[in-house]
Amino acid sequence: MKIMPNRMDRGFYKYQQEFEQKAIDVLRSGWYVLGKEVAAFEKEFAAFSGAEDCVGLASGLDALWLAFRVLGIGAGDEVIVQGNTYIASVMGITINNAIPIFVEPDEHFGMDVSRIEEKITSRTKAILAVHLYGMPCDMTPIVELCRKHHLFLVEDCAQSHGALYHGKMTGTFGDVGCFSFYPSKNLGAFGDGGAVIVKDSALAQTFRMYRNYGSEKRYYNKVVGANSRLDELQAGLLRIRLQHIQEITEERRAIATYYSENIKNPLLKLPELIEGTDGVWHQYVVRCEERDRLAETLSNQEIGTIIHYPIPPHLSEAYQYLGYQKGDLPITEHLADTVLSLPIYNGMTREEQDTVIQAVNGFT
Ligand SMILES: *Cc1c(COP(=O)(O)O)cnc(C)c1O
């Protein structure tokens, strides 16, 4: 049995009729950008998240860089972020000419809160918490540090739609929660999409201005903005997906639980959530000192896996200019060498899960 690391077809076919009907409705409406689907999605996603407002954007990266832009973070300002993240988190900072200051992660793949304060300087303007793999960061101490040092708090929720920290949605702890609706995300569109959620409706209006060339009134431009509009088709399709998000999340939790209960191999370390959090299992990431051999063993049995991520941002070619060397973030770098994401997707059959478990348990 061939098992892909991820697949999106099953998530489509499960609600095929609803998606197709919505696509036809939008196509026939004659209105394709910033219309009633976007407005409705924004309202529904804000309500789902427990946020005051939501602004639909063109991607998760746009959500991140616009967040720092709108908060006034720019050249010379420092933003604290964990070293082990997708490079988009860091690009959101550096597109604004701000400087990422990397903090090592804890055992749960989130920012190690005990290492934040030593990184705060007079130039620090914000903390970017990334709920990587759908596993929430330890938000209480992060919120406290932001209050104490008067820092903005931005959350990268591109992998954590619906994840809870002590019953509260990720994305609602700070100033801006940034989301991606890239097709493979838990709340996935059928193309690119993104959004921010905020608790301040004035801030939401600023995002609405920035996403549309910096204009509130057509052809009157207040700031140099962006073209970063979520389109009507994606917004309409996301509304369908959002209606099923509970089911989507429960299914992923069930797979993760089944893996955690049945994978028994001393060569592997399984992912564990922080107490009091409900993860949404965007990925199920195991650690193994012989990761490459594990991946190869699984691949030989036609089980696909992915490494999220093989090169940490500080060592990426794009960030050579920051001047980091191998060894500067040993924990982050060790994770990059040892993490492996096992297949997890909506519509994954029990038989497929058992095949993965058997292959992993057979790795010696
Ligand atoms: C996917 C992702 C992004 C970027 O989202 P796009 O919509 O692809 O621009 C940012 N941060 C994290 C952690 C992601 O996983």
PDB file of C-alpha atoms in Angstrom, residues 57-220:
ATOM      1  CA  LEU A  57      -5.631  38.483   2.833  1.00  0.00           C
ATOM      2  CA  ALA A  58      -3.878  36.783  -0.057  1.00  0.00           C
ATOM      3  CA  SER A  59      -1.500  34.536   1.937  1.00  0.00           C
ATOM      4  CA  GLY A  60      -0.043  33.686   5.299  1.00  0.00           C
ATOM      5  CA  LEU A  61       3.178  35.484   4.443  1.00  0.00           C
ATOM      6  CA  ASP A  62       1.188  38.633   3.688  1.00  0.00           C
ATOM      7  CA  ALA A  63      -0.586  38.286   7.033  1.00  0.00           C
ATOM      8  CA  LEU A  64       2.798  38.196   8.766  1.00  0.00           C
ATOM      9  CA  TRP A  65       4.559  41.034   6.984  1.00  0.00           C
ATOM     10  CA  LEU A  66       1.475  43.241   7.014  1.00  0.00           C
ATOM     11  CA  ALA A  67       1.105  42.598  10.753  1.00  0.00           C
ATOM     12  CA  PHE A  68       4.553  44.022  11.444  1.00  0.00           C
ATOM     13  CA  ARG A  69       4.007  46.844   8.933  1.00  0.00           C
ATOM     14  CA  VAL A  70       0.696  47.856  10.492  1.00  0.00           C
ATOM     15  CA  LEU A  71       2.198  47.720  13.998  1.00  0.00           C
ATOM     16  CA  GLY A  72       4.892  50.146  12.835  1.00  0.00           C
ATOM     17  CA  ILE A  73       7.800  47.710  13.126  1.00  0.00           C
ATOM     18  CA  GLY A  74      10.573  48.497  10.662  1.00  0.00           C
ATOM     19  CA  ALA A  75      14.262  49.130  10.050  1.00  0.00           C
ATOM     20  CA  GLY A  76      16.461  48.336  13.040  1.00  0.00           C
ATOM     21  CA  ASP A  77      13.633  46.990  15.183  1.00  0.00           C
ATOM     22  CA  GLU A  78      14.054  43.535  16.665  1.00  0.00           C
ATOM     23  CA  VAL A  79      11.454  40.780  16.712  1.00  0.00           C
ATOM     24  CA  ILE A  80      11.984  37.673  18.829  1.00  0.00           C
ATOM     25  CA  VAL A  81      11.009  34.430  17.095  1.00  0.00           C
ATOM     26  CA  GLN A  82      11.837  30.773  17.589  1.00  0.00           C
ATOM     27  CA  GLY A  83      14.667  29.357  15.507  1.00  0.00           C
ATOM     28  CA  ASN A  84      12.721  26.307  14.374  1.00  0.00           C
ATOM     29  CA  THR A  85      10.035  27.677  12.141  1.00  0.00           C
ATOM     30  CA  TYR A  86       9.007  27.837   8.529  1.00  0.00           C
ATOM     31  CA  ILE A  87      10.991  30.523   6.764  1.00  0.00           C
ATOM     32  CA  ALA A  88       7.851  32.600   6.090  1.00  0.00           C
ATOM     33  CA  SER A  89       7.698  33.544   9.787  1.00  0.00           C
ATOM     34  CA  VAL A  90      11.139  35.117   9.438  1.00  0.00           C
ATOM     35  CA  MET A  91      10.431  36.714   6.063  1.00  0.00           C
ATOM     36  CA  GLY A  92       7.411  38.438   7.610  1.00  0.00           C
ATOM     37  CA  ILE A  93       9.912  40.210   9.853  1.00  0.00           C
ATOM     38  CA  THR A  94      12.714  40.901   7.373  1.00  0.00           C
ATOM     39  CA  ILE A  95      10.479  42.184   4.555  1.00  0.00           C
ATOM     40  CA  ASN A  96      10.008  45.159   6.886  1.00  0.00           C
ATOM     41  CA  ASN A  97      13.788  45.461   7.370  1.00  0.00           C
ATOM     42  CA  ALA A  98      13.329  44.446  10.989  1.00  0.00           C
ATOM     43  CA  ILE A  99      15.782  41.967  12.555  1.00  0.00           C
ATOM     44  CA  PRO A 100      14.785  38.473  13.676  1.00  0.00           C
ATOM     45  CA  ILE A 101      16.281  37.468  17.025  1.00  0.00           C
ATOM     46  CA  PHE A 102      16.143  33.706  17.325  1.00  0.00           C
ATOM     47  CA  VAL A 103      15.247  31.836  20.490  1.00  0.00           C
ATOM     48  CA  GLU A 104      15.752  28.098  20.881  1.00  0.00           C
ATOM     49  CA  PRO A 105      12.663  25.876  21.085  1.00  0.00           C
ATOM     50  CA  ASP A 106      11.474  23.781  24.020  1.00  0.00           C
ATOM     51  CA  GLU A 107      10.652  20.058  24.009  1.00  0.00           C
ATOM     52  CA  HIS A 108       7.240  20.782  22.454  1.00  0.00           C
ATOM     53  CA  PHE A 109       8.622  22.546  19.357  1.00  0.00           C
ATOM     54  CA  GLY A 110       7.456  25.953  20.632  1.00  0.00           C
ATOM     55  CA  MET A 111       9.477  28.928  21.801  1.00  0.00           C
ATOM     56  CA  ASP A 112      11.418  28.121  25.001  1.00  0.00           C
ATOM     57  CA  VAL A 113       9.959  30.769  27.289  1.00  0.00           C
ATOM     58  CA  SER A 114      12.878  30.542  29.724  1.00  0.00           C
ATOM     59  CA  ARG A 115      15.205  31.857  27.008  1.00  0.00           C
ATOM     60  CA  ILE A 116      13.190  34.880  25.836  1.00  0.00           C
ATOM     61  CA  GLU A 117      14.008  37.523  28.415  1.00  0.00           C
ATOM     62  CA  GLU A 118      17.787  37.357  27.861  1.00  0.00           C
ATOM     63  CA  LYS A 119      17.144  38.348  24.228  1.00  0.00           C
ATOM     64  CA  ILE A 120      15.136  41.491  24.988  1.00  0.00           C
ATOM     65  CA  THR A 121      16.979  44.749  24.259  1.00  0.00           C
ATOM     66  CA  SER A 122      15.973  48.401  23.869  1.00  0.00           C
ATOM     67  CA  ARG A 123      15.350  47.650  20.176  1.00  0.00           C
ATOM     68  CA  THR A 124      12.957  44.728  20.794  1.00  0.00           C
ATOM     69  CA  LYS A 125       9.494  45.612  19.532  1.00  0.00           C
ATOM     70  CA  ALA A 126       7.630  42.319  19.348  1.00  0.00           C
ATOM     71  CA  ILE A 127       7.533  38.600  19.983  1.00  0.00           C
ATOM     72  CA  LEU A 128       6.365  36.296  17.206  1.00  0.00           C
ATOM     73  CA  ALA A 129       5.056  33.031  18.670  1.00  0.00           C
ATOM     74  CA  VAL A 130       4.724  30.214  16.140  1.00  0.00           C
ATOM     75  CA  HIS A 131       2.309  27.410  17.004  1.00  0.00           C
ATOM     76  CA  LEU A 132       4.327  25.003  14.929  1.00  0.00           C
ATOM     77  CA  TYR A 133       2.723  21.734  13.793  1.00  0.00           C
ATOM     78  CA  GLY A 134      -0.546  22.881  15.412  1.00  0.00           C
ATOM     79  CA  MET A 135       0.985  22.577  18.897  1.00  0.00           C
ATOM     80  CA  PRO A 136       0.369  25.768  20.925  1.00  0.00           C
ATOM     81  CA  CYS A 137       3.293  27.642  22.482  1.00  0.00           C
ATOM     82  CA  ASP A 138       3.289  28.291  26.228  1.00  0.00           C
ATOM     83  CA  MET A 139       1.309  31.526  25.985  1.00  0.00           C
ATOM     84  CA  THR A 140       0.881  32.612  29.623  1.00  0.00           C
ATOM     85  CA  PRO A 141       4.570  33.475  30.194  1.00  0.00           C
ATOM     86  CA  ILE A 142       4.852  34.954  26.689  1.00  0.00           C
ATOM     87  CA  VAL A 143       1.890  37.270  27.297  1.00  0.00           C
ATOM     88  CA  GLU A 144       3.392  38.270  30.663  1.00  0.00           C
ATOM     89  CA  LEU A 145       6.764  39.092  29.094  1.00  0.00           C
ATOM     90  CA  CYS A 146       5.081  41.213  26.433  1.00  0.00           C
ATOM     91  CA  ARG A 147       3.185  43.161  29.093  1.00  0.00           C
ATOM     92  CA  LYS A 148       6.247  43.596  31.268  1.00  0.00           C
ATOM     93  CA  HIS A 149       8.443  44.870  28.424  1.00  0.00           C
ATOM     94  CA  HIS A 150       5.724  46.673  26.414  1.00  0.00           C
ATOM     95  CA  LEU A 151       6.147  44.474  23.375  1.00  0.00           C
ATOM     96  CA  PHE A 152       3.674  43.655  20.644  1.00  0.00           C
ATOM     97  CA  LEU A 153       2.649  40.021  20.437  1.00  0.00           C
ATOM     98  CA  VAL A 154       2.051  38.470  17.020  1.00  0.00           C
ATOM     99  CA  GLU A 155       1.093  34.819  16.581  1.00  0.00           C
ATOM    100  CA  ASP A 156       1.873  32.720  13.541  1.00  0.00           C
ATOM    101  CA  CYS A 157      -1.167  30.439  13.396  1.00  0.00           C
ATOM    102  CA  ALA A 158      -0.571  29.144   9.878  1.00  0.00           C
ATOM    103  CA  GLN A 159      -0.549  25.609  11.303  1.00  0.00           C
ATOM    104  CA  SER A 160      -2.865  26.029  14.283  1.00  0.00           C
ATOM    105  CA  HIS A 161      -6.426  26.785  13.120  1.00  0.00           C
ATOM    106  CA  GLY A 162      -8.644  25.979  16.088  1.00  0.00           C
ATOM    107  CA  ALA A 163      -5.842  25.024  18.470  1.00  0.00           C
ATOM    108  CA  LEU A 164      -6.515  25.930  22.095  1.00  0.00           C
ATOM    109  CA  TYR A 165      -4.325  27.041  24.981  1.00  0.00           C
ATOM    110  CA  HIS A 166      -6.276  26.705  28.233  1.00  0.00           C
ATOM    111  CA  GLY A 167      -9.493  26.855  26.241  1.00  0.00           C
ATOM    112  CA  LYS A 168      -8.580  29.998  24.307  1.00  0.00           C
ATOM    113  CA  MET A 169      -7.881  30.013  20.590  1.00  0.00           C
ATOM    114  CA  THR A 170      -4.370  30.556  19.342  1.00  0.00           C
ATOM    115  CA  GLY A 171      -4.254  33.885  17.556  1.00  0.00           C
ATOM    116  CA  THR A 172      -6.228  35.726  20.239  1.00  0.00           C
ATOM    117  CA  PHE A 173      -3.495  36.179  22.847  1.00  0.00           C
ATOM    118  CA  GLY A 174      -1.798  39.208  21.418  1.00  0.00           C
ATOM    119  CA  ASP A 175      -2.207  42.001  18.911  1.00  0.00           C
ATOM    120  CA  VAL A 176      -2.472  40.047  15.672  1.00  0.00           C
ATOM    121  CA  GLY A 177      -3.049  36.379  14.835  1.00  0.00           C
ATOM    122  CA  CYS A 178      -1.761  35.466  11.364  1.00  0.00           C
ATOM    123  CA  PHE A 179      -3.298  32.621   9.362  1.00  0.00           C
ATOM    124  CA  SER A 180      -2.559  30.863   6.101  1.00  0.00           C
ATOM    125  CA  PHE A 181      -5.183  28.966   4.108  1.00  0.00           C
ATOM    126  CA  TYR A 182      -2.693  27.329   1.758  1.00  0.00           C
ATOM    127  CA  PRO A 183      -4.372  24.111   0.537  1.00  0.00           C
ATOM    128  CA  SER A 184      -2.411  21.778   2.836  1.00  0.00           C
ATOM    129  CA  LYS A 185      -3.231  23.721   6.015  1.00  0.00           C
ATOM    130  CA  ASN A 186      -5.910  22.421   8.379  1.00  0.00           C
ATOM    131  CA  LEU A 187      -8.311  25.075   7.081  1.00  0.00           C
ATOM    132  CA  GLY A 188      -7.229  24.934   3.467  1.00  0.00           C
ATOM    133  CA  ALA A 189      -8.424  26.874   0.443  1.00  0.00           C
ATOM    134  CA  PHE A 190      -8.086  25.715  -3.167  1.00  0.00           C
ATOM    135  CA  GLY A 191      -5.283  28.131  -3.883  1.00  0.00           C
ATOM    136  CA  ASP A 192      -3.566  30.751  -1.759  1.00  0.00           C
ATOM    137  CA  GLY A 193      -5.248  32.645   1.022  1.00  0.00           C
ATOM    138  CA  GLY A 194      -4.594  34.150   4.424  1.00  0.00           C
ATOM    139  CA  ALA A 195      -6.071  36.322   7.151  1.00  0.00           C
ATOM    140  CA  VAL A 196      -5.382  38.181  10.345  1.00  0.00           C
ATOM    141  CA  ILE A 197      -7.561  38.187  13.427  1.00  0.00           C
ATOM    142  CA  VAL A 198      -7.486  41.144  15.805  1.00  0.00           C
ATOM    143  CA  LYS A 199      -9.256  42.341  18.923  1.00  0.00           C
ATOM    144  CA  ASP A 200      -9.194  45.987  17.863  1.00  0.00           C
ATOM    145  CA  SER A 201     -11.551  47.007  15.063  1.00  0.00           C
ATOM    146  CA  ALA A 202      -9.508  50.141  14.263  1.00  0.00           C
ATOM    147  CA  LEU A 203      -6.533  47.871  13.615  1.00  0.00           C
ATOM    148  CA  ALA A 204      -8.738  45.757  11.345  1.00  0.00           C
ATOM    149  CA  GLN A 205      -9.605  48.847   9.315  1.00  0.00           C
ATOM    150  CA  THR A 206      -5.898  49.563   8.892  1.00  0.00           C
ATOM    151  CA  PHE A 207      -5.367  46.035   7.557  1.00  0.00           C
ATOM    152  CA  ARG A 208      -8.284  46.573   5.150  1.00  0.00           C
ATOM    153  CA  MET A 209      -6.599  49.722   3.891  1.00  0.00           C
ATOM    154  CA  TYR A 210      -3.192  48.057   3.484  1.00  0.00           C
ATOM    155  CA  ARG A 211      -4.528  45.031   1.638  1.00  0.00           C
ATOM    156  CA  ASN A 212      -6.097  47.246  -0.998  1.00  0.00           C
ATOM    157  CA  TYR A 213      -3.231  49.498  -2.127  1.00  0.00           C
ATOM    158  CA  GLY A 214      -3.457  51.592   0.994  1.00  0.00           C
ATOM    159  CA  SER A 215      -6.813  53.039   0.045  1.00  0.00           C
ATOM    160  CA  GLU A 216     -10.026  53.331   2.003  1.00  0.00           C
ATOM    161  CA  LYS A 217     -11.686  55.339  -0.685  1.00  0.00           C
ATOM    162  CA  ARG A 218     -11.084  54.269  -4.264  1.00  0.00           C
ATOM    163  CA  TYR A 219      -8.116  56.045  -5.882  1.00  0.00           C
ATOM    164  CA  TYR A 220      -7.285  57.949  -2.684  1.00  0.00           C
TER     165      TYR A 220
END
